[in-house]
mmCIF file of C-alpha atoms and ligand atoms in Angstrom:
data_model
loop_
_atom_site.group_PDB
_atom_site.id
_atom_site.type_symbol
_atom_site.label_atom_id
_atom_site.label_comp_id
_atom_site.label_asym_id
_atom_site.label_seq_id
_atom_site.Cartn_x
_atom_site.Cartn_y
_atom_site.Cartn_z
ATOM 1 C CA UNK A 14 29.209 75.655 13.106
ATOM 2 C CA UNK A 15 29.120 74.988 9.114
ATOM 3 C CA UNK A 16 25.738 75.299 7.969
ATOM 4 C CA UNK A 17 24.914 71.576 7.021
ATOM 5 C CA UNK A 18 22.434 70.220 4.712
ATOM 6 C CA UNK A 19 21.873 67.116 7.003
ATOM 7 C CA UNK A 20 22.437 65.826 10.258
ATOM 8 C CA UNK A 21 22.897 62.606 11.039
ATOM 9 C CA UNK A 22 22.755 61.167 14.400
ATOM 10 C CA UNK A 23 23.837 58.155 16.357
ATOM 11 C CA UNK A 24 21.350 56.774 18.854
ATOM 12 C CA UNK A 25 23.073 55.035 21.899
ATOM 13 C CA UNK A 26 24.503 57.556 24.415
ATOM 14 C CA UNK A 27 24.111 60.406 21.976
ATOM 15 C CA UNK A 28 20.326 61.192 21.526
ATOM 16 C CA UNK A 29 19.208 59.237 25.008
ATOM 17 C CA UNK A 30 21.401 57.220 28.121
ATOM 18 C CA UNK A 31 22.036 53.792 27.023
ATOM 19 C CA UNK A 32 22.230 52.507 31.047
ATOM 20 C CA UNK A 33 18.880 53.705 31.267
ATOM 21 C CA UNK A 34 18.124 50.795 28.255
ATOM 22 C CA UNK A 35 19.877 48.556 30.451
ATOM 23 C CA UNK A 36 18.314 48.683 33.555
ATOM 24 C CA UNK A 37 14.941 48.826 31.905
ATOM 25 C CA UNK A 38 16.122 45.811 30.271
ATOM 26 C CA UNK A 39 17.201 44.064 33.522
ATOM 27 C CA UNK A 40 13.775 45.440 35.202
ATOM 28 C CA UNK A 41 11.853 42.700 32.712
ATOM 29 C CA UNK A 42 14.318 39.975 33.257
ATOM 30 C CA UNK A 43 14.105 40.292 36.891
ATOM 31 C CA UNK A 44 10.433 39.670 36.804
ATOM 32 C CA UNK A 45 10.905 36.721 34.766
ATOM 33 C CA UNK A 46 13.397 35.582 37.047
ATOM 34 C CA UNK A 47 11.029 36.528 40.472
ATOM 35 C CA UNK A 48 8.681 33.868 38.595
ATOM 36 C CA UNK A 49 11.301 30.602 39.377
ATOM 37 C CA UNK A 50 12.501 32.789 42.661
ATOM 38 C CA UNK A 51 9.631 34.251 44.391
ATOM 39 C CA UNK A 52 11.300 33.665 47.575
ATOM 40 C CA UNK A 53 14.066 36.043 45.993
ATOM 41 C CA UNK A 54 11.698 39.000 45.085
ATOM 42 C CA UNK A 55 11.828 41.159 42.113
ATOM 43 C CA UNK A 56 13.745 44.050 43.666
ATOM 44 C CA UNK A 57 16.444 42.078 45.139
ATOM 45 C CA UNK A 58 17.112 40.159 41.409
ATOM 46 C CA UNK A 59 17.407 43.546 39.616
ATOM 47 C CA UNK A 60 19.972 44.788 42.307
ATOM 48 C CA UNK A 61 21.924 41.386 41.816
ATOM 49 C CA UNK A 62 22.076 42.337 37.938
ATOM 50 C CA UNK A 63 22.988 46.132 38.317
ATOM 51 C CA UNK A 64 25.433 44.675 40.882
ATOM 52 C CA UNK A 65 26.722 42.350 38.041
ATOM 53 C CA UNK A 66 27.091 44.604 35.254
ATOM 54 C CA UNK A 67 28.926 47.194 37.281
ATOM 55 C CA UNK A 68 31.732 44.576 38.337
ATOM 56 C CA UNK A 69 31.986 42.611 34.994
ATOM 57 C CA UNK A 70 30.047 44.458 32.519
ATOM 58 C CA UNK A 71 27.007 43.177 30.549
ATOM 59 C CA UNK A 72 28.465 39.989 29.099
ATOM 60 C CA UNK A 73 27.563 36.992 31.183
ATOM 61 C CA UNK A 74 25.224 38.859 33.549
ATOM 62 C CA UNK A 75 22.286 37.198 33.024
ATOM 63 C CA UNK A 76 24.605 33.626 32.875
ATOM 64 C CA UNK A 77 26.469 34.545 36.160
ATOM 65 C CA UNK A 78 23.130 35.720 38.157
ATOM 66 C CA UNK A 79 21.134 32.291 37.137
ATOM 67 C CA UNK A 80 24.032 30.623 38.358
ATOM 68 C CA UNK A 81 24.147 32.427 41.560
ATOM 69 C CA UNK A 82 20.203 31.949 41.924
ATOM 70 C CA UNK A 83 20.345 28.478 41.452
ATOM 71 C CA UNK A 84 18.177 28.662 38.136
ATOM 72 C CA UNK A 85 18.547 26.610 35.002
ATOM 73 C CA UNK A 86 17.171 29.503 32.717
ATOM 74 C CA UNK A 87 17.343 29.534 29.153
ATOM 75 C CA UNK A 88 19.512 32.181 28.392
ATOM 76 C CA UNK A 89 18.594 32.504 24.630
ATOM 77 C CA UNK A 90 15.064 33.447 26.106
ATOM 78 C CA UNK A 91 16.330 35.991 28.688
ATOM 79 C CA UNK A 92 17.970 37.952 25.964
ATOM 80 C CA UNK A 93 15.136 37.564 23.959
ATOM 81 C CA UNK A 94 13.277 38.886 26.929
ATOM 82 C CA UNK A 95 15.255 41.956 27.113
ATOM 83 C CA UNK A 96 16.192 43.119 23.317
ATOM 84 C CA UNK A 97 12.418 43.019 22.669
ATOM 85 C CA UNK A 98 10.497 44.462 25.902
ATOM 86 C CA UNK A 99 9.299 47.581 25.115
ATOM 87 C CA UNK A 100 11.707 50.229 27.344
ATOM 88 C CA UNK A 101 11.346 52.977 29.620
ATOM 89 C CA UNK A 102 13.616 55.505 27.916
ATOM 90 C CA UNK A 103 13.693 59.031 26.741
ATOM 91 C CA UNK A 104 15.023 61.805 24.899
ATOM 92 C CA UNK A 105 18.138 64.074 26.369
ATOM 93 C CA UNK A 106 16.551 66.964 26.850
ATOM 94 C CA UNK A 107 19.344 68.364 24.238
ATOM 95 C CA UNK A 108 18.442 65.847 21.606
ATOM 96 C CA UNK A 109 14.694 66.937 21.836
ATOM 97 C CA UNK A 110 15.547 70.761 21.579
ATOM 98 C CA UNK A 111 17.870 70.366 18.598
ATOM 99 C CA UNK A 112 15.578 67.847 16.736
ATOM 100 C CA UNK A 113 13.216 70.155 17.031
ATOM 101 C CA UNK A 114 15.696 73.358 15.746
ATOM 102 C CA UNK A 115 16.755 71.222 13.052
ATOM 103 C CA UNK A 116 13.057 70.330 12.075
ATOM 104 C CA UNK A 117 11.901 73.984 12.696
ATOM 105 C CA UNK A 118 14.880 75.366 10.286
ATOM 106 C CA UNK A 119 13.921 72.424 7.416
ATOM 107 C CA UNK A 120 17.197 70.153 8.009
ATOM 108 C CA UNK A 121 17.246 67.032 6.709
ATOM 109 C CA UNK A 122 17.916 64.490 9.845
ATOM 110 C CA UNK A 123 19.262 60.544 10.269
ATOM 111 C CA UNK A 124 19.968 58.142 12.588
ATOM 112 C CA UNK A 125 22.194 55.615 12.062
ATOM 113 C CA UNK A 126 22.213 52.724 14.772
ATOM 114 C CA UNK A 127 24.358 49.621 15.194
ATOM 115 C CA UNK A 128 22.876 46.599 17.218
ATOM 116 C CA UNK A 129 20.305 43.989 16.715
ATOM 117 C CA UNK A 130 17.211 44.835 14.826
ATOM 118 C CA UNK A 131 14.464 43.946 17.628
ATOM 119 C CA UNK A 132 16.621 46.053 20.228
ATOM 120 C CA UNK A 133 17.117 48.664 18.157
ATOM 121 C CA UNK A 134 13.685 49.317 16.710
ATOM 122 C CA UNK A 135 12.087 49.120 19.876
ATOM 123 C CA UNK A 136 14.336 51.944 21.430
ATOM 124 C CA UNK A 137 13.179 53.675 18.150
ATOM 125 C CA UNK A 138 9.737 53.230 18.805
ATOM 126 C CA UNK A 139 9.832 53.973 22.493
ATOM 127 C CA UNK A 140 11.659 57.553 21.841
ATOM 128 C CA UNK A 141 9.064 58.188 19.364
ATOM 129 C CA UNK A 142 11.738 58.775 16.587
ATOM 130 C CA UNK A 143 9.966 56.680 13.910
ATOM 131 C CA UNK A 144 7.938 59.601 12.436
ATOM 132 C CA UNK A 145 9.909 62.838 13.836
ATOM 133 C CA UNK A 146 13.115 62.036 11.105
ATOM 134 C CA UNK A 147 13.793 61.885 7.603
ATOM 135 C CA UNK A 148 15.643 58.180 7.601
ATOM 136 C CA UNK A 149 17.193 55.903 10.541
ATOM 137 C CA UNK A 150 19.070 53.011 9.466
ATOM 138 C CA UNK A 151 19.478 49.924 11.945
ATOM 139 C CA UNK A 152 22.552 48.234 10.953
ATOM 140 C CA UNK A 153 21.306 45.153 12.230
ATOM 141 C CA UNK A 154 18.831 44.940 9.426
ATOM 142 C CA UNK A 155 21.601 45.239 6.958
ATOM 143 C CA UNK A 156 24.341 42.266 7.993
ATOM 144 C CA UNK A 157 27.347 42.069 10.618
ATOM 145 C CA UNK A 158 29.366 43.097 7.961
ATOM 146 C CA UNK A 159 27.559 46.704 7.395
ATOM 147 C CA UNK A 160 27.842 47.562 11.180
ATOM 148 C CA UNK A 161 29.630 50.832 11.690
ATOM 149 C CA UNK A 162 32.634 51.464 10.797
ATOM 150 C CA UNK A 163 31.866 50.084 7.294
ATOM 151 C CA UNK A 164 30.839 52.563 4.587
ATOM 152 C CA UNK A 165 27.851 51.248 4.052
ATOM 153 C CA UNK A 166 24.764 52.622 6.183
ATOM 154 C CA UNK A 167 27.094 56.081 5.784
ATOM 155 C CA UNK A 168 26.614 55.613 2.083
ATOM 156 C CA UNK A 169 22.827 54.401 1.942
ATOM 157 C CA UNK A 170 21.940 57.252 4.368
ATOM 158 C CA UNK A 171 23.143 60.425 2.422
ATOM 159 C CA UNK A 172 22.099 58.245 -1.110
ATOM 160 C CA UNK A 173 18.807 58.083 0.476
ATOM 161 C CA UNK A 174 18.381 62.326 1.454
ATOM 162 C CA UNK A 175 19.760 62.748 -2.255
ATOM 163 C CA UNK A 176 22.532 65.202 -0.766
ATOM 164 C CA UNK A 177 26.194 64.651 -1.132
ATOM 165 C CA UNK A 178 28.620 63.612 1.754
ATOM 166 C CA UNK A 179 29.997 66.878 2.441
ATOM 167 C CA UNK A 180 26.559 68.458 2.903
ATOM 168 C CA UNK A 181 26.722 65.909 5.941
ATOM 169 C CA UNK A 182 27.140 65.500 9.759
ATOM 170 C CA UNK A 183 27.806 62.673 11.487
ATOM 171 C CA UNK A 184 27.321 62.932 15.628
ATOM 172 C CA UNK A 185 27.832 60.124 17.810
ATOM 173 C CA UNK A 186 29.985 59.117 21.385
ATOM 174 C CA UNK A 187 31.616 56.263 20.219
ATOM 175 C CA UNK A 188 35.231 57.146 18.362
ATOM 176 C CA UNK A 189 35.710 53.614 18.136
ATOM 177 C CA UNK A 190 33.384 53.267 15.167
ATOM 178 C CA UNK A 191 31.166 56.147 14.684
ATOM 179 C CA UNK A 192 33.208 58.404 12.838
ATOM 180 C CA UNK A 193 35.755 56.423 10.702
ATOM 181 C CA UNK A 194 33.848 55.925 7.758
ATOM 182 C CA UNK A 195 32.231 59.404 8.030
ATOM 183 C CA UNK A 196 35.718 61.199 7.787
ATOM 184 C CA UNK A 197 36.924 58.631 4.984
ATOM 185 C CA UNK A 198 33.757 59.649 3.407
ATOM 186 C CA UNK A 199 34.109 63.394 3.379
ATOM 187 C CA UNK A 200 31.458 64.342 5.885
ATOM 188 C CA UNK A 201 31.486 66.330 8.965
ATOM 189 C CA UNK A 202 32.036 64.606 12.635
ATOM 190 C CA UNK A 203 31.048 65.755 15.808
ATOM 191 C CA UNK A 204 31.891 63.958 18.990
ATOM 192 C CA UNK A 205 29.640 64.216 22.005
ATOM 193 C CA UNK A 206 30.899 63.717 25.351
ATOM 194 C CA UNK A 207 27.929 62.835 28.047
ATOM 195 C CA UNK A 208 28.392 62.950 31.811
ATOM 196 C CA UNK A 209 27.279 59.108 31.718
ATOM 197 C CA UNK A 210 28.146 56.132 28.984
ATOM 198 C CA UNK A 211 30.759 53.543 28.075
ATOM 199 C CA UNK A 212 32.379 55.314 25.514
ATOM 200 C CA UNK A 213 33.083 59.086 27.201
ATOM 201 C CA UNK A 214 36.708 58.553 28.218
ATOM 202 C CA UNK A 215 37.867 56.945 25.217
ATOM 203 C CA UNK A 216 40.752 58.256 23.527
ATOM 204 C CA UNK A 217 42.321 57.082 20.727
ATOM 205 C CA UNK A 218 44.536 58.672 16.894
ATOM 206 C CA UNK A 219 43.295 60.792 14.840
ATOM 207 C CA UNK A 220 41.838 58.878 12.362
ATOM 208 C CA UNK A 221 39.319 58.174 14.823
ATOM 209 C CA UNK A 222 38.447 61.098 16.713
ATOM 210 C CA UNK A 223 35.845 63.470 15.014
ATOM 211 C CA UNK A 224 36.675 66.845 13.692
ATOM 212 C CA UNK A 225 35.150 68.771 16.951
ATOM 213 C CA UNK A 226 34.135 67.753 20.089
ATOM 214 C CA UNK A 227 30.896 69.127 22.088
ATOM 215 C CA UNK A 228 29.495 68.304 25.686
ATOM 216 C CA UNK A 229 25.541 69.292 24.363
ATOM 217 C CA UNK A 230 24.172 68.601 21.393
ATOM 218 C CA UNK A 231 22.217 72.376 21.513
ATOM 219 C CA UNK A 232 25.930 73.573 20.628
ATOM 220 C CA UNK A 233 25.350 71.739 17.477
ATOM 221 C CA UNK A 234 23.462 75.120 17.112
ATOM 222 C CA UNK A 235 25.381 78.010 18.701
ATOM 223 C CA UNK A 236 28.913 76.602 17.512
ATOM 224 C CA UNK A 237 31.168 77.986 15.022
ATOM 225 C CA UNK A 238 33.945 75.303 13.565
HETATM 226 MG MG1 MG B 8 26.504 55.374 20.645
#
């Protein structure tokens, strides 16, 4: 792979499993939920929201299982509940080992994240990323209208590690969004494809797609483009 200056990383379902957010997520909000349901119990509440989210996706999840329950919750606070609990994630074992490469071999390293600022930060601060790279930028701090694909948090990013775009690599899962801007841009674009997350089948022109595609994120190493 071309020797790049920096490498800049998307968080969600490229350096850790977003489902394991999720249920960590629901895990909290189930034990709020045991609280107006004891009768209910914490264990069955959490499989009523996996059960949820598997047949209608995250959406109304937390609308449709009150509902089912019988509970008049206050949804604002159940969200609230889950975009700020602190959760039980980790690192892929692949992010970890090339983190570590990149570190060891004095690359500059990013993360650019889309998503609510709470959410986000906490994920940041549960992985432990806060202090182990060079920049992350949380689109949520930054406005709706700087969420990827816009320029923007592309632009800030390589402004802020003083290097120019093409000195840049942009690796994320989501062609929908993550690498747009980044081509437009002039960087480099890797797409990786996980065994689990929303976003692995996707499949869409070329203006979207990155320039390679890898199924680990150590090839980000070994590779040749
Ligand atoms: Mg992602």
């Amino acid at each position: 792979m071309k020797d790049f200056e920096a490498y800049i990383f998307d968080l969600d379902d490229t350096l850790y499993c977003e489902h394991d957010y999720v249920r960590s997520g629901f895990w909290m909000v189930a034990n709020e939920l045991a609280n107006q349901r004891s009768d209910m119990g914490i264990h069955n509440i959490y499989r009523m929201l996996i059960e949820e989210w598997q047949r209608n996706g995250r959406g109304r999840v937390f609308d449709d299982v009150c509902k089912h329950l019988g509970i008049d919750a206050d949804i604002a606070r159940l969200v609230h509940l889950y975009r700020s609990h602190r959760p039980d994630i980790s690192l892929y074992d692949d992010a970890k080992e090339v983190l570590a490469h990149l570190r060891q071999t004095g690359k500059k390293i990013g993360i650019i994240t889309d998503g609510d600022s709470t959410m986000q930060w906490a994920k940041i601060k549960a992985l432990e990323l806060e202090h182990s790279v060079d920049k992350i930028i949380v689109t949520g701090d930054l406005g709706r209208e700087h969420w990827k694909p816009s320029e923007t948090p592309y632009r800030k990013m390589v402004e802020c590690l003083g290097l120019n775009f093409c000195d840049c690599v942009y690796i994320g899962d989501n062609p929908n969004k993550d690498f747009i801007a980044a081509k437009r841009l002039g960087m480099g674009t890797v797409r990786i494809v996980r065994e689990v997350g929303d976003h692995m089948r996707t499949k869409l022109g070329t203006e979207y797609e990155a320039d390679m595609t890898i199924r680990s994120l150590t090839e980000l190493i070994d590779k040749r483009w």
